[in-house]
CSV table of N, CA and C in Angstrom, one decimal:
chain,number,residue,atom,x,y,z
A,1,ALA,N,61.6,119.1,88.9
A,1,ALA,CA,61.5,119.4,90.4
A,1,ALA,C,62.7,119.1,91.1
A,2,ILE,N,63.4,120.0,91.8
A,2,ILE,CA,64.6,119.8,92.6
A,2,ILE,C,64.1,119.5,94.1
A,3,THR,N,64.6,118.4,94.7
A,3,THR,CA,64.3,118.0,96.1
A,3,THR,C,65.6,118.2,96.8
A,4,THR,N,65.6,119.0,97.9
A,4,THR,CA,66.6,119.1,98.7
A,4,THR,C,66.4,118.2,99.9
A,5,VAL,N,67.6,117.4,100.1
A,5,VAL,CA,67.4,116.5,101.3
A,5,VAL,C,68.5,116.9,102.3
A,6,THR,N,68.1,117.1,103.5
A,6,THR,CA,69.1,117.4,104.4
A,6,THR,C,69.2,116.2,105.5
A,7,ALA,N,70.4,115.9,105.7
A,7,ALA,CA,70.6,114.7,106.8
A,7,ALA,C,71.5,115.4,107.9
A,8,ALA,N,71.1,115.0,108.9
A,8,ALA,CA,71.7,115.4,110.3
A,8,ALA,C,73.1,114.6,110.3
A,9,VAL,N,74.2,115.3,110.5
A,9,VAL,CA,75.3,114.4,110.8
A,9,VAL,C,75.9,114.7,112.2
A,10,ALA,N,75.9,113.5,112.8
A,10,ALA,CA,76.3,113.6,114.4
A,10,ALA,C,77.9,114.0,114.3
A,11,GLU,N,78.1,114.9,115.1
A,11,GLU,CA,79.5,115.2,115.5
A,11,GLU,C,80.2,114.3,116.4
A,12,PRO,N,81.4,113.7,116.3
A,12,PRO,CA,81.9,113.0,117.2
A,12,PRO,C,82.1,113.5,118.5
A,13,THR,N,82.0,112.9,119.5
A,13,THR,CA,82.0,113.3,120.9
A,13,THR,C,83.3,113.1,121.3
A,14,PRO,N,84.1,114.1,121.6
A,14,PRO,CA,85.6,114.0,122.3
A,14,PRO,C,85.3,113.1,123.6
A,15,PRO,N,86.5,112.4,123.8
A,15,PRO,CA,86.3,111.6,125.1
A,15,PRO,C,86.5,112.6,126.2
A,16,SER,N,86.0,112.4,127.3
A,16,SER,CA,86.2,113.0,128.6
A,16,SER,C,87.5,112.6,129.1
A,17,VAL,N,88.5,113.5,129.4
A,17,VAL,CA,89.8,113.1,129.8
A,17,VAL,C,90.2,113.6,131.2
A,18,THR,N,91.1,113.0,131.8
A,18,THR,CA,91.6,113.5,132.9
A,18,THR,C,93.2,113.5,132.7
A,19,TYR,N,93.8,114.6,133.3
A,19,TYR,CA,95.1,114.9,133.1
A,19,TYR,C,95.9,114.6,134.3
A,20,GLY,N,97.0,114.0,134.2
A,20,GLY,CA,97.8,113.7,135.3
A,20,GLY,C,99.1,113.4,134.9
A,21,ALA,N,100.0,112.9,135.8
A,21,ALA,CA,101.5,112.7,135.8
A,21,ALA,C,101.6,111.3,135.1
A,22,TYR,N,103.0,111.2,134.5
A,22,TYR,CA,103.3,110.1,133.8
A,22,TYR,C,103.4,109.1,134.9
A,23,ASP,N,102.8,107.9,134.4
A,23,ASP,CA,102.7,106.8,135.1
A,23,ASP,C,103.5,105.6,134.3
A,24,VAL,N,104.6,105.0,134.9
A,24,VAL,CA,105.4,104.0,134.3
A,24,VAL,C,104.6,102.8,133.9
A,25,ALA,N,103.5,102.5,134.6
A,25,ALA,CA,102.5,101.4,134.0
A,25,ALA,C,102.0,101.7,132.6
A,26,THR,N,102.2,103.0,132.2
A,26,THR,CA,101.4,103.3,130.8
A,26,THR,C,102.6,103.2,129.8
A,27,ARG,N,103.8,102.9,130.1
A,27,ARG,CA,105.2,103.2,129.2
A,27,ARG,C,104.6,102.7,127.8
A,28,ALA,N,104.1,101.3,127.8
A,28,ALA,CA,103.9,100.8,126.5
A,28,ALA,C,102.9,101.6,125.6
A,29,GLN,N,101.8,102.1,126.3
A,29,GLN,CA,100.8,103.0,125.5
A,29,GLN,C,101.7,104.2,125.0
A,30,VAL,N,102.4,104.8,125.8
A,30,VAL,CA,103.1,106.0,125.5
A,30,VAL,C,104.1,105.7,124.1
A,31,GLU,N,104.8,104.7,124.2
A,31,GLU,CA,105.7,104.2,123.0
A,31,GLU,C,104.7,103.9,121.7
A,32,THR,N,103.6,103.4,122.1
A,32,THR,CA,102.6,103.2,120.9
A,32,THR,C,102.1,104.5,120.2
A,33,LEU,N,101.8,105.4,121.2
A,33,LEU,CA,101.4,106.7,120.7
A,33,LEU,C,102.4,107.5,120.1
A,34,HIS,N,103.5,107.6,120.6
A,34,HIS,CA,104.6,108.3,119.9
A,34,HIS,C,104.9,107.5,118.5
A,35,ALA,N,105.0,106.2,118.5
A,35,ALA,CA,105.3,105.7,117.0
A,35,ALA,C,104.2,105.9,116.2
A,36,ALA,N,103.0,106.1,116.6
A,36,ALA,CA,102.0,106.5,115.7
A,36,ALA,C,101.8,108.0,115.1
A,37,LEU,N,102.4,108.9,116.1
A,37,LEU,CA,102.2,110.3,115.9
A,37,LEU,C,103.6,111.0,115.4
A,38,LEU,N,104.7,110.5,115.9
A,38,LEU,CA,105.9,111.4,115.8
A,38,LEU,C,106.7,110.8,114.8
A,39,PRO,N,107.5,111.6,114.0
A,39,PRO,CA,108.4,111.0,113.0
A,39,PRO,C,109.8,110.4,113.5
A,40,VAL,N,109.9,110.7,114.8
A,40,VAL,CA,111.2,110.2,115.5
A,40,VAL,C,110.9,109.0,116.1
A,41,ARG,N,111.9,108.0,116.2
A,41,ARG,CA,111.7,106.8,117.1
A,41,ARG,C,112.6,107.0,118.2
A,42,TYR,N,112.2,107.0,119.4
A,42,TYR,CA,113.0,107.2,120.5
A,42,TYR,C,113.5,106.0,121.0
A,43,HIS,N,114.7,106.2,121.6
A,43,HIS,CA,115.4,104.9,122.2
A,43,HIS,C,114.8,104.6,123.6
A,44,LYS,N,114.9,103.6,124.1
A,44,LYS,CA,114.5,103.0,125.3
A,44,LYS,C,114.9,104.2,126.4
A,45,THR,N,116.2,104.6,126.5
A,45,THR,CA,116.7,105.3,127.5
A,45,THR,C,115.7,106.8,127.6
A,46,PHE,N,115.1,107.1,126.5
A,46,PHE,CA,114.3,108.2,126.6
A,46,PHE,C,113.2,107.8,127.6
A,47,TYR,N,112.4,106.7,127.3
A,47,TYR,CA,111.3,106.4,128.1
A,47,TYR,C,111.6,106.0,129.5
A,48,ASP,N,112.9,105.5,129.6
A,48,ASP,CA,113.5,105.2,131.0
A,48,ASP,C,113.5,106.7,131.7
A,49,ALA,N,113.9,107.6,131.1
A,49,ALA,CA,114.1,108.9,131.8
A,49,ALA,C,112.7,109.7,131.9
A,50,LEU,N,111.7,109.4,131.4
A,50,LEU,CA,110.5,110.1,131.3
A,50,LEU,C,110.0,110.5,132.8
A,51,PRO,N,110.1,109.7,133.9
A,51,PRO,CA,109.9,110.1,135.2
A,51,PRO,C,110.6,111.4,135.7
A,52,ARG,N,111.6,111.6,135.1
A,52,ARG,CA,112.5,112.7,135.6
A,52,ARG,C,112.1,114.1,134.7
A,53,TYR,N,111.3,113.9,133.7
A,53,TYR,CA,111.0,115.0,132.8
A,53,TYR,C,109.6,115.7,133.4
A,54,ASP,N,109.3,116.9,132.8
A,54,ASP,CA,107.9,117.3,133.0
A,54,ASP,C,107.0,116.7,132.1
A,55,THR,N,106.2,115.7,132.5
A,55,THR,CA,105.3,115.0,131.6
A,55,THR,C,103.8,115.1,132.1
A,56,VAL,N,103.1,115.5,131.2
A,56,VAL,CA,101.7,115.4,131.5
A,56,VAL,C,100.9,114.5,130.5
A,57,MET,N,100.1,113.8,131.1
A,57,MET,CA,99.2,112.7,130.3
A,57,MET,C,97.8,113.0,130.3
A,58,ALA,N,97.2,112.6,129.3
A,58,ALA,CA,95.9,112.9,129.1
A,58,ALA,C,95.2,111.3,129.1
A,59,TYR,N,94.3,110.9,130.0
A,59,TYR,CA,93.8,109.6,130.1
A,59,TYR,C,92.3,109.7,129.9
A,60,ASP,N,91.8,108.7,128.8
A,60,ASP,CA,90.5,108.7,128.6
A,60,ASP,C,89.8,108.1,129.7
A,61,ASP,N,88.6,108.9,130.2
A,61,ASP,CA,88.0,108.6,131.4
A,61,ASP,C,87.1,107.3,131.2
A,62,SER,N,86.8,106.9,130.0
A,62,SER,CA,85.9,105.7,129.8
A,62,SER,C,86.5,104.4,130.1
A,63,ASP,N,88.1,104.5,129.7
A,63,ASP,CA,88.8,103.1,129.9
A,63,ASP,C,90.2,103.3,130.4
A,64,GLY,N,90.4,104.5,130.6
A,64,GLY,CA,92.0,104.7,131.2
A,64,GLY,C,93.1,104.7,130.3
A,65,ARG,N,92.9,104.6,129.1
A,65,ARG,CA,93.9,104.5,128.0
A,65,ARG,C,94.6,105.8,127.9
A,66,VAL,N,95.7,105.9,127.5
A,66,VAL,CA,96.5,107.2,127.0
A,66,VAL,C,96.1,107.8,125.8
A,67,VAL,N,95.6,109.1,125.9
A,67,VAL,CA,94.9,109.5,124.5
A,67,VAL,C,95.8,110.8,124.4
A,68,GLY,N,96.8,111.2,125.1
A,68,GLY,CA,97.7,112.4,125.0
A,68,GLY,C,98.9,112.4,125.8
A,69,VAL,N,100.0,112.9,125.4
A,69,VAL,CA,101.1,112.9,126.1
A,69,VAL,C,101.9,114.3,125.7
A,70,ALA,N,102.4,115.1,126.7
A,70,ALA,CA,103.2,116.3,126.4
A,70,ALA,C,104.5,116.2,127.3
A,71,THR,N,105.5,116.1,126.9
A,71,THR,CA,106.7,116.1,127.5
A,71,THR,C,107.8,117.3,127.3
A,72,GLY,N,108.3,117.9,128.4
A,72,GLY,CA,108.9,119.0,128.3
A,72,GLY,C,110.1,119.0,129.4
A,73,ARG,N,111.1,119.9,129.2
A,73,ARG,CA,112.1,120.0,130.2
A,73,ARG,C,112.6,121.2,130.1
A,74,ALA,N,113.1,121.5,131.5
A,74,ALA,CA,113.5,122.9,131.9
A,74,ALA,C,114.8,122.7,132.5
A,75,HIS,N,115.7,123.6,132.4
A,75,HIS,CA,117.1,123.6,133.1
A,75,HIS,C,117.6,125.0,133.3
A,76,VAL,N,118.4,125.2,134.2
A,76,VAL,CA,118.9,126.5,134.6
A,76,VAL,C,120.2,126.6,133.7
A,77,VAL,N,120.5,127.8,133.1
A,77,VAL,CA,121.7,128.1,132.2
A,77,VAL,C,122.5,129.2,133.0
A,78,GLU,N,123.6,129.3,132.6
A,78,GLU,CA,124.6,130.5,133.1
A,78,GLU,C,124.1,131.6,132.6
A,79,PRO,N,124.5,132.7,133.1
A,79,PRO,CA,124.1,134.2,132.6
A,79,PRO,C,124.8,134.3,131.4
A,80,ARG,N,124.3,135.1,130.5
A,80,ARG,CA,124.9,135.4,129.1
A,80,ARG,C,125.0,136.9,129.0
A,81,GLY,N,125.6,137.5,129.8
A,81,GLY,CA,125.8,139.0,129.7
A,81,GLY,C,127.0,139.1,128.9
A,82,CYS,N,127.2,140.3,128.4
A,82,CYS,CA,128.2,140.8,127.4
A,82,CYS,C,129.5,141.0,128.1
A,83,CYS,N,129.4,141.3,129.5
A,83,CYS,CA,130.6,141.8,130.2
A,83,CYS,C,130.7,140.9,131.5
A,84,GLY,N,129.8,139.9,131.8
A,84,GLY,CA,129.7,139.1,133.0
A,84,GLY,C,129.1,140.0,134.2
A,85,CYS,N,128.4,141.0,134.0
A,85,CYS,CA,127.8,141.9,134.9
A,85,CYS,C,126.5,141.4,135.5
A,86,CYS,N,125.8,140.5,134.7
A,86,CYS,CA,124.6,139.9,134.9
A,86,CYS,C,124.7,138.7,135.8
A,87,HIS,N,124.2,138.6,136.9
A,87,HIS,CA,124.4,137.3,137.7
A,87,HIS,C,123.3,136.6,137.7
A,88,GLU,N,122.1,136.8,137.1
A,88,GLU,CA,120.9,136.1,137.3
A,88,GLU,C,121.0,134.8,136.4
A,89,SER,N,120.7,133.8,137.0
A,89,SER,CA,120.5,132.4,136.3
A,89,SER,C,119.2,132.5,135.5
A,90,VAL,N,119.2,131.9,134.3
A,90,VAL,CA,118.1,131.9,133.5
A,90,VAL,C,117.6,130.5,133.3
A,91,VAL,N,116.3,130.3,133.3
A,91,VAL,CA,115.7,129.0,133.0
A,91,VAL,C,115.1,128.9,131.8
A,92,GLU,N,115.8,128.0,130.9
A,92,GLU,CA,115.2,127.6,129.7
A,92,GLU,C,114.4,126.4,129.7
A,93,GLY,N,113.3,126.4,128.8
A,93,GLY,CA,112.6,125.1,128.7
A,93,GLY,C,112.2,124.9,127.4
A,94,TYR,N,111.8,123.7,127.1
A,94,TYR,CA,111.3,123.4,125.7
A,94,TYR,C,110.3,122.2,125.7
A,95,VAL,N,109.5,122.2,124.8
A,95,VAL,CA,108.6,120.9,124.6
A,95,VAL,C,109.5,119.8,123.8
A,96,MET,N,109.6,118.6,124.4
A,96,MET,CA,110.3,117.7,123.7
A,96,MET,C,109.4,116.8,123.0
A,97,THR,N,108.2,116.4,123.4
A,97,THR,CA,107.0,115.6,122.6
A,97,THR,C,105.7,116.2,122.9
A,98,PHE,N,104.7,116.1,122.0
A,98,PHE,CA,103.5,116.4,122.1
A,98,PHE,C,102.8,115.7,121.1
A,99,GLY,N,101.6,114.9,121.5
A,99,GLY,CA,100.9,114.1,120.7
A,99,GLY,C,99.5,113.7,121.2
A,100,VAL,N,98.4,113.8,120.5
A,100,VAL,CA,97.1,113.5,120.8
A,100,VAL,C,96.6,112.5,119.8
A,101,ALA,N,96.0,111.4,120.5
A,101,ALA,CA,95.5,110.2,119.6
A,101,ALA,C,94.2,110.9,118.9
A,102,ARG,N,93.9,110.3,117.8
A,102,ARG,CA,92.8,110.4,117.2
A,102,ARG,C,91.7,109.7,117.9
A,103,THR,N,90.5,110.1,118.0
A,103,THR,CA,89.4,109.5,118.7
A,103,THR,C,88.6,108.7,117.8
């Protein structure tokens, strides 16, 4: 006789998070998160400049630790028309870093 056993597996509960701006007090946590997730090691000048970039943080509501960070940058570039007739400035932006900690 074949007996089938079914076990309930509890799914991990994702942390409740709050999104906010970069806080220089969390710099060490951001550096640790980047080191764990990203293949590039950033120089301290990158972290010194973070307050000037568009940075969104995810903080774990249970203990306030950093569980995610996204950093981007936008800047105005000169028009790129073929004949110089276009005079509108263009804003270009890009994601510099993006990482989420494993729970």
